[in-house]
Short mmCIF file of C-alpha atoms and ligand atoms in Angstrom, two decimals:
data_model
loop_
_atom_site.label_atom_id
_atom_site.label_comp_id
_atom_site.label_asym_id
_atom_site.label_seq_id
_atom_site.Cartn_x
_atom_site.Cartn_y
_atom_site.Cartn_z
CA MET A 1 30.05 59.66 52.16
CA ALA A 2 26.99 59.73 49.96
CA GLY A 3 28.99 60.98 47.04
CA PHE A 4 27.97 61.04 43.46
CA ARG A 5 25.43 58.61 42.23
CA ASP A 6 25.37 57.58 38.61
CA ILE A 7 22.15 59.51 38.10
CA ASP A 8 23.84 62.68 39.31
CA ARG A 9 26.76 61.99 37.05
CA ALA A 10 24.42 61.46 34.13
CA LEU A 11 22.89 64.92 34.61
CA PHE A 12 26.23 66.64 34.10
CA PRO A 13 27.37 68.92 32.59
CA ILE A 14 24.64 71.11 34.00
CA LYS A 15 23.53 73.38 31.19
CA SER A 16 20.07 74.53 32.26
CA ILE A 17 17.87 75.34 35.22
CA THR A 18 15.83 72.25 34.37
CA SER A 19 18.78 69.96 34.96
CA VAL A 20 19.43 71.52 38.38
CA ILE A 21 15.79 70.87 39.26
CA GLU A 22 16.17 67.27 38.04
CA ILE A 23 19.07 66.66 40.43
CA PHE A 24 17.04 68.06 43.37
CA LYS A 25 14.07 65.96 42.34
CA HIS A 26 16.22 62.83 42.33
CA HIS A 27 17.70 63.53 45.76
CA LEU A 28 14.33 64.39 47.29
CA GLU A 29 12.28 61.60 45.72
CA ARG A 30 14.71 58.72 45.44
CA THR A 31 16.96 58.94 48.46
CA SER A 32 16.35 59.10 52.19
CA GLU A 33 19.36 61.35 52.62
CA PRO A 34 19.50 64.20 50.10
CA ASP A 35 23.17 65.17 49.93
CA LEU A 36 23.30 68.66 51.48
CA ALA A 37 26.90 69.35 50.49
CA LEU A 38 26.35 68.36 46.84
CA LEU A 39 23.11 70.33 46.46
CA SER A 40 24.58 73.41 48.15
CA ILE A 41 27.67 73.36 45.95
CA ILE A 42 25.52 73.06 42.80
CA VAL A 43 23.07 75.91 43.58
CA GLY A 44 25.96 78.01 44.91
CA ALA A 45 27.83 77.54 41.65
CA VAL A 46 24.75 78.43 39.57
CA GLU A 47 23.98 81.48 41.74
CA ASN A 48 27.59 82.61 41.60
CA SER A 49 27.80 82.28 37.82
CA LEU A 50 24.61 84.28 37.28
CA THR A 51 25.01 86.99 39.92
CA CYS A 52 28.71 87.44 40.48
CA GLY A 53 29.78 86.28 37.02
CA ARG A 54 31.75 88.18 34.39
CA PRO A 55 29.90 91.39 33.49
CA ASN A 56 30.32 90.82 29.76
CA ALA A 57 29.20 87.20 29.84
CA PRO A 58 26.97 86.46 26.82
CA VAL A 59 23.39 87.27 27.80
CA GLN A 60 20.76 84.99 26.29
CA ILE A 61 17.81 87.07 25.21
CA CYS A 62 14.27 85.79 24.59
CA GLU A 63 15.21 82.20 25.49
CA PRO A 64 12.53 80.28 27.43
CA ILE A 65 13.85 80.78 30.93
CA GLU A 66 13.92 77.12 32.00
CA SER A 67 16.09 76.11 29.10
CA SER A 68 18.15 79.29 28.99
CA ARG A 69 21.70 78.01 28.92
CA LEU A 70 23.81 78.43 32.02
CA PRO A 71 27.53 78.76 31.89
CA SER A 72 28.18 75.04 31.74
CA LEU A 73 28.92 73.42 35.11
CA GLU A 74 31.24 70.49 34.64
CA TYR A 75 30.98 67.34 36.72
CA HIS A 76 34.65 67.36 37.68
CA THR A 77 34.42 70.93 38.99
CA ILE A 78 31.65 69.96 41.38
CA GLU A 79 33.34 66.66 42.28
CA LEU A 80 36.59 68.47 43.14
CA LEU A 81 34.77 70.84 45.49
CA TYR A 82 32.74 68.01 47.00
CA ASN A 83 35.87 65.98 47.77
CA LYS A 84 37.62 69.10 49.13
CA PHE A 85 34.73 69.57 51.60
CA TYR A 86 34.86 65.94 52.71
CA THR A 87 38.66 66.13 53.15
CA ILE A 88 38.40 69.26 55.33
CA ILE A 89 35.72 67.75 57.57
CA LYS A 90 37.21 64.23 57.72
CA GLY A 91 40.62 65.69 58.46
CA ALA A 92 39.36 67.63 61.46
CA VAL A 93 37.46 64.85 63.14
CA ASP A 94 38.65 61.35 63.83
CA VAL A 95 35.38 59.48 63.71
CA PRO A 96 35.52 55.96 65.21
CA ALA A 97 35.31 53.26 62.56
CA LYS A 98 31.67 52.81 61.55
CA ASN A 99 30.09 50.26 63.82
CA THR A 100 27.69 48.64 61.38
CA THR A 101 25.29 47.33 64.02
CA LYS A 102 24.92 50.22 66.50
CA THR A 103 23.77 53.58 65.12
CA GLN A 104 26.32 56.16 66.18
CA TYR A 105 24.89 59.42 67.52
CA ALA A 106 26.79 62.67 67.49
CA THR A 107 28.25 64.11 70.67
CA ARG A 108 28.70 67.75 71.66
CA GLU A 109 32.45 67.37 71.13
CA LEU A 110 31.92 66.01 67.61
CA VAL A 111 29.54 68.86 66.70
CA LYS A 112 31.97 71.42 68.14
CA LYS A 113 34.89 69.86 66.20
CA VAL A 114 32.96 70.10 62.91
CA SER A 115 32.02 73.69 63.76
CA ASP A 116 35.70 74.43 64.51
CA ALA A 117 36.77 72.82 61.23
CA VAL A 118 34.49 75.21 59.31
CA TRP A 119 35.20 78.17 61.57
CA ASN A 120 38.99 77.84 61.33
CA THR A 121 38.99 77.67 57.53
CA LEU A 122 37.11 80.95 57.03
CA SER A 123 38.93 84.04 55.75
CA ARG A 124 40.37 86.25 58.43
CA SER A 125 38.15 89.24 57.82
CA TYR A 126 35.41 89.85 55.29
CA TYR A 127 32.05 91.69 55.20
CA LYS A 128 29.83 89.06 56.83
CA ASP A 129 26.49 90.45 55.60
CA ARG A 130 27.47 90.45 51.92
CA ALA A 131 25.17 88.56 49.55
CA HIS A 132 26.01 85.10 48.12
CA LEU A 133 27.98 83.90 51.16
CA GLN A 134 25.45 81.26 52.19
CA SER A 135 26.52 78.21 50.12
CA LEU A 136 29.28 75.61 50.31
CA TYR A 137 30.37 76.90 46.89
CA SER A 138 31.23 80.24 48.57
CA TYR A 139 32.97 78.39 51.42
CA LEU A 140 35.03 76.10 49.18
CA THR A 141 36.04 78.67 46.56
CA GLY A 142 36.31 81.79 48.73
CA ASN A 143 36.52 80.63 52.36
CA LYS A 144 33.59 82.94 53.16
CA LEU A 145 30.26 82.12 54.81
CA ASP A 146 27.56 84.22 56.46
CA CYS A 147 26.17 83.13 59.85
CA PHE A 148 23.47 80.91 58.33
CA GLY A 149 26.05 79.43 55.94
CA VAL A 150 28.30 78.34 58.83
CA ALA A 151 25.37 76.56 60.50
CA PHE A 152 24.38 74.86 57.26
CA ALA A 153 28.00 73.79 56.57
CA VAL A 154 28.22 72.16 60.01
CA VAL A 155 25.06 70.12 59.39
CA ALA A 156 26.31 69.14 55.91
CA GLY A 157 29.64 68.17 57.48
CA CYS A 158 27.98 65.97 60.09
CA GLN A 159 25.92 64.33 57.34
CA ALA A 160 29.10 63.67 55.34
CA LEU A 161 30.53 61.92 58.42
CA GLY A 162 27.42 59.74 58.68
CA PHE A 163 25.67 61.40 61.63
CA THR A 164 22.04 61.36 60.55
CA ASP A 165 20.89 62.68 63.95
CA VAL A 166 22.39 66.16 63.59
CA HIS A 167 19.73 68.57 62.29
CA LEU A 168 19.38 72.29 61.71
CA ALA A 169 17.20 74.24 64.16
CA LEU A 170 15.96 77.60 62.90
CA SER A 171 14.48 80.61 64.65
CA GLU A 172 13.53 83.73 62.69
CA ASP A 173 17.02 85.20 63.01
CA HIS A 174 19.38 82.46 64.19
CA ALA A 175 20.37 78.84 63.52
CA TRP A 176 21.76 76.05 65.67
CA VAL A 177 21.66 72.22 65.80
CA VAL A 178 19.79 69.49 67.64
CA PHE A 179 21.39 66.05 67.96
CA GLY A 180 21.52 62.82 70.00
CA GLU A 181 19.32 59.75 70.22
CA THR A 182 16.17 61.75 71.02
CA SER A 183 17.29 64.99 69.28
CA SER A 184 17.05 66.65 72.68
CA GLU A 185 20.60 67.96 72.75
CA THR A 186 21.18 71.47 71.35
CA ALA A 187 24.35 73.36 70.46
CA GLU A 188 25.30 76.78 69.16
CA ILE A 189 27.46 76.37 66.03
CA THR A 190 27.63 79.86 64.53
CA TRP A 191 27.72 83.47 65.59
CA HIS A 192 24.79 85.89 65.84
CA GLY A 193 24.66 89.61 65.10
CA LYS A 194 27.50 92.07 65.31
CA GLY A 195 30.02 92.36 68.10
CA ASN A 196 28.53 89.50 70.11
CA GLU A 197 30.94 86.88 71.38
CA ASP A 198 29.94 83.57 69.71
CA LYS A 199 28.60 80.88 72.07
CA ARG A 200 29.62 77.94 69.89
CA GLY A 201 29.43 74.58 71.67
CA GLN A 202 27.04 75.84 74.35
CA GLU A 203 23.48 74.66 74.85
CA ILE A 204 20.75 76.93 73.54
CA GLY A 205 19.63 79.72 75.86
CA LYS A 206 17.94 78.37 78.92
CA GLY A 207 17.92 81.56 80.99
CA VAL A 208 16.75 85.03 80.12
CA ALA A 209 17.81 84.46 76.50
CA ALA A 210 15.05 81.89 76.21
CA ARG A 211 12.42 84.61 76.62
CA SER A 212 13.82 86.69 73.76
CA TRP A 213 12.33 86.56 70.26
CA LEU A 214 15.72 85.33 68.99
CA TYR A 215 15.01 81.85 70.40
CA VAL A 216 11.25 81.96 69.62
CA ASN A 217 10.29 80.70 73.07
CA ASN A 218 11.81 77.32 72.29
CA LYS A 219 9.61 76.86 69.23
CA PRO A 220 12.25 76.71 66.48
CA VAL A 221 11.81 74.98 63.14
CA ILE A 222 13.51 71.59 63.64
CA CYS A 223 14.53 70.47 60.15
CA THR A 224 14.41 67.09 58.52
CA ARG A 225 17.00 66.52 55.75
CA ALA A 226 14.45 67.69 53.18
CA MET A 227 13.69 70.83 55.25
CA GLU A 228 17.44 71.48 55.34
CA VAL A 229 17.25 71.39 51.54
CA ALA A 230 14.36 73.89 51.84
CA ALA A 231 16.59 76.08 54.02
CA LEU A 232 19.39 76.09 51.43
CA VAL A 233 16.86 76.84 48.69
CA SER A 234 15.35 79.67 50.78
CA ALA A 235 18.86 81.03 51.24
CA ILE A 236 19.41 81.28 47.46
CA ASN A 237 19.90 84.99 46.79
CA PRO A 238 18.96 86.14 43.27
CA SER A 239 20.18 89.73 43.81
CA LEU A 240 22.44 91.03 41.07
CA ASN A 241 22.72 94.43 42.76
CA ALA A 242 20.66 96.69 45.04
CA THR A 243 17.90 97.08 42.43
CA HIS A 244 17.94 94.03 40.17
CA ASP A 245 17.58 90.25 40.53
CA ALA A 246 19.00 87.66 38.15
CA TYR A 247 15.65 86.28 37.02
CA GLU A 248 17.08 82.82 36.16
CA VAL A 249 18.17 82.46 39.81
CA ALA A 250 14.80 83.69 41.09
CA TYR A 251 13.08 81.22 38.72
CA LEU A 252 15.29 78.35 39.98
CA GLN A 253 14.52 79.25 43.60
CA GLN A 254 10.78 79.49 42.89
CA GLU A 255 10.65 76.14 41.04
CA LEU A 256 12.65 74.38 43.78
CA LEU A 257 10.36 75.82 46.48
CA TRP A 258 7.31 74.51 44.56
CA LEU A 259 9.00 71.09 44.29
CA LEU A 260 9.54 71.09 48.07
CA TYR A 261 6.00 72.43 48.63
CA ASP A 262 4.45 69.63 46.55
CA LEU A 263 6.46 67.03 48.49
CA GLY A 264 5.12 68.47 51.79
CA HIS A 265 8.49 69.68 53.03
CA LEU A 266 7.34 73.28 53.61
CA THR A 267 4.34 72.36 55.80
CA LYS A 268 6.21 73.12 59.04
CA TYR A 269 8.43 75.88 57.61
CA PRO A 270 6.51 79.21 57.67
CA MET A 271 9.38 81.37 56.37
CA ALA A 272 9.95 79.14 53.33
CA ILE A 273 6.23 79.41 52.47
CA GLY A 274 6.54 83.18 52.93
CA ASN A 275 9.58 83.28 50.62
CA LEU A 276 7.58 81.41 47.99
CA GLY A 277 4.72 83.90 48.47
CA ASP A 278 7.12 86.82 47.86
CA LEU A 279 8.41 85.18 44.66
CA GLU A 280 4.85 84.45 43.46
CA GLU A 281 3.82 88.07 44.10
CA ILE A 282 6.65 89.21 41.81
CA SER A 283 5.96 86.61 39.12
CA SER A 284 3.00 84.27 39.57
CA THR A 285 3.17 80.67 38.30
CA SER A 286 0.08 79.75 36.28
CA GLY A 287 -1.95 76.94 37.81
CA ARG A 288 -0.53 77.57 41.28
CA ILE A 289 -2.35 78.95 44.35
CA PRO A 290 -2.07 82.74 44.61
CA CYS A 291 0.46 84.42 46.88
CA ASP A 292 -2.12 85.72 49.39
CA ILE A 293 -3.11 82.10 50.11
CA LEU A 294 0.55 81.20 50.64
CA PHE A 295 0.91 84.02 53.19
CA ARG A 296 -2.17 82.66 54.99
CA GLU A 297 -0.69 79.14 54.91
CA ALA A 298 2.51 80.43 56.49
CA ILE A 299 0.46 81.96 59.31
CA SER A 300 -1.51 78.72 59.79
CA SER A 301 1.74 76.75 59.92
CA ALA A 302 3.15 79.05 62.62
CA ARG A 303 -0.10 78.86 64.60
CA ASN A 304 -0.40 75.07 64.27
CA TYR A 305 3.20 73.99 64.83
CA TYR A 306 4.92 76.84 66.69
CA ASP A 307 2.28 78.01 69.15
CA ASN A 308 1.96 81.29 67.23
CA MET A 309 5.32 82.47 68.58
CA HIS A 310 6.69 83.53 65.16
CA VAL A 311 6.36 87.15 63.95
CA TYR A 312 7.50 86.98 60.32
CA PRO A 313 4.42 85.19 58.88
CA TYR A 314 2.35 88.26 59.80
CA THR A 315 4.92 90.72 58.43
CA TYR A 316 5.15 88.74 55.17
CA GLN A 317 1.36 89.14 54.89
CA GLY A 318 1.35 92.76 56.09
CA GLY A 319 4.04 93.67 53.56
CA TYR A 320 1.97 92.10 50.77
CA PHE A 321 -1.17 94.04 51.78
CA TYR A 322 0.84 97.25 52.06
CA ARG A 323 2.43 96.90 48.61
CA ASN A 324 -1.03 96.26 47.20
CA LYS A 325 -2.61 99.27 48.97
CA MET A 326 -4.85 97.03 51.10
CA TYR A 327 -4.24 99.20 54.15
CA LYS A 328 -7.02 97.98 56.43
CA GLU A 329 -5.78 94.40 55.97
CA ALA A 330 -2.17 95.51 56.52
CA PHE A 331 -3.12 97.08 59.87
CA GLU A 332 -4.74 93.79 60.90
CA SER A 333 -1.63 91.76 59.97
CA TRP A 334 0.67 94.18 61.82
CA ALA A 335 -1.58 94.12 64.90
CA ASN A 336 -1.40 90.32 64.79
CA ALA A 337 2.41 90.52 64.52
CA SER A 338 2.37 92.77 67.56
CA ASP A 339 0.25 90.24 69.45
CA VAL A 340 3.14 87.81 69.00
CA ILE A 341 5.95 90.14 70.06
CA ARG A 342 4.05 91.28 73.19
CA LYS A 343 4.59 87.78 74.62
CA TYR A 344 8.38 88.25 74.60
CA ASN A 345 10.81 90.32 76.58
CA TYR A 346 13.00 92.56 74.45
CA SER A 347 16.69 91.68 74.54
CA ARG A 348 19.63 93.25 72.75
CA ASP A 349 19.79 90.15 70.51
CA ASP A 350 16.38 91.11 69.03
CA GLU A 351 17.60 94.01 66.85
CA GLU A 352 16.27 92.49 63.62
CA ILE A 353 12.66 92.35 64.76
CA TYR A 354 13.03 95.73 66.49
CA LYS A 355 13.99 97.22 63.10
CA GLU A 356 11.01 95.50 61.53
CA PHE A 357 8.53 97.07 63.97
CA LEU A 358 10.32 100.42 63.80
CA GLU A 359 9.96 100.48 60.01
CA ILE A 360 6.25 99.58 60.22
CA ALA A 361 5.54 102.19 62.93
CA ASN A 362 7.72 105.01 61.66
CA GLU A 363 7.75 104.53 57.88
CA LEU A 364 4.93 102.35 56.58
CA ILE A 365 2.05 103.49 58.81
CA PRO A 366 2.93 107.22 58.47
CA HIS A 367 3.05 106.73 54.68
CA ILE A 368 -0.43 105.18 54.75
CA MET A 369 -1.77 108.03 56.91
CA LYS A 370 -0.29 110.59 54.52
CA VAL A 371 -1.82 108.92 51.48
CA GLU A 372 -5.17 108.37 53.19
CA SER A 373 -5.49 111.87 54.60
CA SER A 374 -4.59 113.59 51.33
CA GLY A 375 -7.55 112.26 49.28
CA PHE A 376 -10.96 112.55 50.88
CA SER A 377 -13.10 109.40 50.59
CA ALA A 378 -15.94 107.99 52.64
CA ASN A 379 -14.20 104.66 52.30
CA SER A 380 -11.03 106.02 53.91
CA ILE A 381 -9.51 103.95 56.67
CA LEU A 382 -9.66 107.12 58.78
CA LYS A 383 -13.41 106.50 59.02
CA LYS A 384 -13.06 102.91 60.14
CA PRO A 385 -13.01 102.21 63.89
CA GLU A 386 -11.60 98.73 63.26
CA CYS A 387 -8.50 100.35 61.75
CA PHE A 388 -8.10 102.56 64.80
CA ALA A 389 -8.53 99.45 66.99
CA CYS A 390 -5.83 97.60 65.04
CA LEU A 391 -3.42 100.51 65.37
CA LEU A 392 -3.99 100.67 69.15
CA ARG A 393 -3.46 96.89 69.36
CA PHE A 394 -0.27 97.28 67.28
CA TYR A 395 1.16 100.00 69.54
CA ASP A 396 -0.04 98.28 72.70
CA GLY A 397 1.81 95.09 71.74
CA ILE A 398 5.06 97.03 71.41
CA CYS A 399 4.47 98.66 74.80
CA GLN A 400 3.89 95.28 76.35
CA TRP A 401 6.97 93.88 74.61
CA GLU A 402 8.95 96.44 76.58
CA GLU A 403 7.20 95.71 79.86
CA GLY A 404 9.38 93.54 82.06
CA SER A 405 12.34 93.79 79.65
CA ALA A 406 15.82 94.77 80.73
CA THR A 407 16.24 96.83 77.56
CA PRO A 408 13.83 99.65 76.64
CA VAL A 409 12.10 99.53 73.25
CA LEU A 410 10.32 102.85 72.87
CA HIS A 411 11.91 106.28 72.79
CA ILE A 412 10.74 109.73 71.76
CA GLY A 413 11.40 108.88 68.10
CA TRP A 414 8.43 106.49 68.29
CA ALA A 415 6.04 108.90 70.01
CA LYS A 416 5.81 111.63 67.33
CA PRO A 417 4.73 109.36 64.42
CA LEU A 418 2.51 107.50 66.86
CA VAL A 419 0.63 110.59 68.05
CA ASN A 420 0.45 111.91 64.48
CA THR A 421 -1.16 108.67 63.38
CA ILE A 422 -3.65 108.42 66.25
CA SER A 423 -4.77 112.02 65.87
CA LYS A 424 -5.69 111.48 62.21
CA PHE A 425 -8.81 109.63 63.39
CA ASP A 426 -11.80 111.83 64.19
CA ALA A 427 -13.35 111.74 67.67
CA GLU A 428 -16.57 110.05 66.54
CA VAL A 429 -14.53 107.26 64.91
CA ARG A 430 -12.38 106.80 68.01
CA ALA A 431 -15.48 106.82 70.21
CA GLN A 432 -16.64 103.60 68.54
CA VAL A 433 -13.65 101.71 69.89
CA ASN A 434 -14.24 100.19 73.30
CA ILE A 435 -11.13 99.44 75.23
CA VAL A 436 -12.15 96.45 77.32
CA CYS A 437 -9.98 96.06 80.41
CA GLU A 438 -9.37 92.42 81.10
CA SER A 439 -8.09 91.24 84.42
CA ASN A 440 -5.16 88.88 84.04
CA ASN A 441 -3.93 87.19 87.13
CA GLY A 442 -0.44 88.59 86.60
CA ASP A 443 0.79 85.49 84.76
CA ASN A 444 3.96 86.16 82.99
CA LYS A 445 3.50 87.02 79.34
CA MET A 446 4.03 83.62 77.82
CA GLU A 447 1.14 82.15 79.77
CA GLN A 448 -1.22 84.96 78.82
CA LYS A 449 -1.60 83.64 75.35
CA THR A 450 -4.71 81.74 76.31
CA GLN A 451 -6.65 84.79 77.43
CA ALA A 452 -10.42 84.65 76.93
CA ASN A 453 -10.77 86.66 73.78
CA GLY A 454 -7.06 87.07 73.35
CA ASN A 455 -5.85 90.29 71.88
CA THR A 456 -7.95 90.38 68.80
CA SER A 457 -10.04 93.39 67.95
CA CYS A 458 -13.53 91.96 67.80
CA LEU A 459 -16.93 93.25 66.79
CA ASN A 460 -19.03 93.65 69.89
CA ASN A 461 -22.59 95.13 69.64
CA ASN A 462 -21.52 97.60 66.97
CA ASN A 463 -18.41 98.62 68.83
CA TYR A 464 -14.85 97.53 68.25
CA CYS A 465 -13.02 96.45 71.32
CA ILE A 466 -9.50 95.51 72.05
CA SER A 467 -8.59 93.92 75.32
CA GLU A 468 -6.36 95.97 77.52
CA LYS A 469 -4.40 94.39 80.33
CA GLU A 470 -5.05 95.89 83.74
CA ASN A 471 -2.38 96.63 86.32
CA ARG A 472 0.07 98.03 83.82
CA ASN A 473 2.92 98.81 86.11
CA ASN A 474 5.15 100.33 83.61
CA THR A 475 6.49 103.69 82.49
CA ASP A 476 5.05 103.05 79.08
CA THR A 477 1.63 103.46 80.54
CA ASP A 478 2.62 107.12 80.40
CA LEU A 479 2.76 106.75 76.63
CA ILE A 480 -0.73 105.27 76.50
CA HIS A 481 -1.98 107.97 78.86
CA ALA A 482 -0.18 110.60 76.77
CA ILE A 483 -2.05 109.34 73.72
CA GLU A 484 -5.34 109.21 75.56
CA SER A 485 -4.92 112.73 76.98
CA LYS A 486 -3.88 114.00 73.53
CA VAL A 487 -6.90 112.31 71.97
CA ILE A 488 -9.24 113.62 74.68
CA SER A 489 -7.79 117.15 74.48
CA ASP A 490 -8.46 117.02 70.72
CA GLU A 491 -12.03 116.05 71.55
CA ASN A 492 -12.44 119.01 73.87
CA SER A 493 -11.00 121.35 71.26
CA GLU A 494 -13.39 120.05 68.58
C1 LIG B 1 8.71 89.50 56.17
C2 LIG B 1 10.20 89.49 55.97
C3 LIG B 1 10.82 90.83 56.35
C4 LIG B 1 10.54 89.15 54.53
N1 LIG B 1 11.64 88.24 54.52
C5 LIG B 1 11.96 87.66 55.61
N2 LIG B 1 12.91 86.73 55.76
C6 LIG B 1 13.61 86.24 54.63
C7 LIG B 1 13.98 84.85 54.73
N3 LIG B 1 14.39 84.40 56.04
C8 LIG B 1 14.55 83.06 56.21
N4 LIG B 1 13.96 82.28 55.29
C9 LIG B 1 14.05 80.94 55.42
N5 LIG B 1 14.70 80.34 56.42
C10 LIG B 1 15.31 81.11 57.34
S1 LIG B 1 16.22 80.61 58.73
C11 LIG B 1 16.56 82.18 59.22
C12 LIG B 1 17.36 82.46 60.44
C13 LIG B 1 18.85 82.34 60.15
F1 LIG B 1 19.14 81.08 59.92
C14 LIG B 1 16.01 83.09 58.37
C15 LIG B 1 15.27 82.49 57.30
C16 LIG B 1 14.37 85.36 57.13
C17 LIG B 1 13.17 86.20 57.09
S2 LIG B 1 10.97 88.21 56.90
#
C-alpha cells in the first residue's frame, strides 16, 4: 500500500486549491505510482464540500480564487477513508504473499474479485446518473458510484493490492481494464447504460459489439497511471445545480488539467484535451494556448493515436464553433464527426452518440438555418456551396452508419428538419456541388477509411465535391433520393 508519504502529510490540513495542486504535483513528478485512491478521495472531498456542502456555508467573496479558503480537510479524515478503502479491497481478495523477485500479474479472477468487492458494497438502489458519484470519496462516505466511478475504483483497488499491470481502458462512453504481462487481457468491470445486464468479468466485445462505436473499433485510450489521474481529474464535476458551477472546483479542474498537459499526460487522451478546451472557453488562462488550438490538438491526437475512430473531438470543436457563431466551421466539424461514425454499425449500446447526432441534426443545424435565413447577407452560409457539401456529407455519414446495422438510425423525425435544411440552399448554390461517385470494392466500412480522397469535401476546379459511395443497397438510399427529387422539383418550380 503506497499510503501517506511525509510530504502528503505535511500538506495537510488542506486549506486551499493550491495545496491540492501541490499534492498532485508531488505524486505526478516525484513518484512512479501516483496513488489513485488518495488523489480521488482528496478531490472528491473538495468537490463534495464545494458543490454538495451546507447551503449556508460562509462564502468567501473577492478572495483570489487559488487561495480562497476551503472548508479545511483534515489529514485524519482522509487517512480514515484511505484505510477503509484498503480494508474493503484487502478483505475481499486473498492476495498471495508478495513474491519479491517475480512480478505478480493480475488474473481475470483477481480483477473480478476486486470488481465484486466494489460492486457488493454499493447502495441497493440510487439514481446512477446523479452528479458527484465518480470519486472514492462518494464511494467511501455514501456507497454510491456512477459507472465510470466503479471502473476507476477497481483500478485503484488493484493498485492498492500492488498490481501495477491493471490499467483503465476508455472508449468515449464506457470503461474497462487491460491487464497481464503484455496488457493484452481485457475485462468488463462495470455496467453500461440503462437496463443492460452487466458483463463484468467477460472479455471486451469480440463479435458484433466490436463494430459498435461503444468499443471504438478496438482503439480505446489505454491509460498509464498518470492518465488514470487525468481521467479522475476529467471526471471532476463542478456543477452546483443545473445552471451554475462552483468556480473554485472548475478552477481546480482546469489547473490540474494544465499540470497534466504540461507533463505530457494528455497527449494520447483526446477527451481530456477537449475538457480543458471547454474550461478555457469559459475562462481563459493568460499565457496559455487558446481553446480553439486545444480542440485541434484533441482531433490530432485522435487521428494520430486512435486511427480517427473517435467522434467526440469533432463534436467538441463543432460545439465551440456553434457557440461562437462560426457556422461554416461548425458544419465542417460535424461533417468530419459524421465521417467517423459512418465507419461503424449502429448498435443499441450507441445511444449516447445517437443523441449527439440527433441534437446536431434536429436542433443545432435547424437553429443555424433559422438564424441565417432571417437576416439577408451576401456572406450567408446559404450562399456557400461548401456549406451545402458539408451538410450532405454530414447526413450521408449518418445514412451510412445505418447501412449494414441491425438497428435502424433514421426515422421520419429526422427527414423533416433534413429536407427543411437542404431546401434553404438555392438551386445555383446547390448546382456548384459535384457529387463524385467513387467505386469502392465493397470492403466493409472499417476498411474504407483509406479511400482515395476519403470523404472530405474538396475544392475541385471551382466545384465542391463530396465522394459518394456507389452500390448503396439500402433503404436509406430512398432518403437521399427523396432529398434529390425534392431539390430537383424545387429547381423545376423555380
Ligand atoms: C463534445 C462533448 C459532448 C462534450 N463533452 C464530452 N464528454 C465529456 C467528458 N467525457 C469524458 N472525458 C474524459 N474521459 C472520459 S472516459 C469516458 C467514458 C466513460 F468512462 C468519458 C470521458 C465524455 C465526453 S463529449
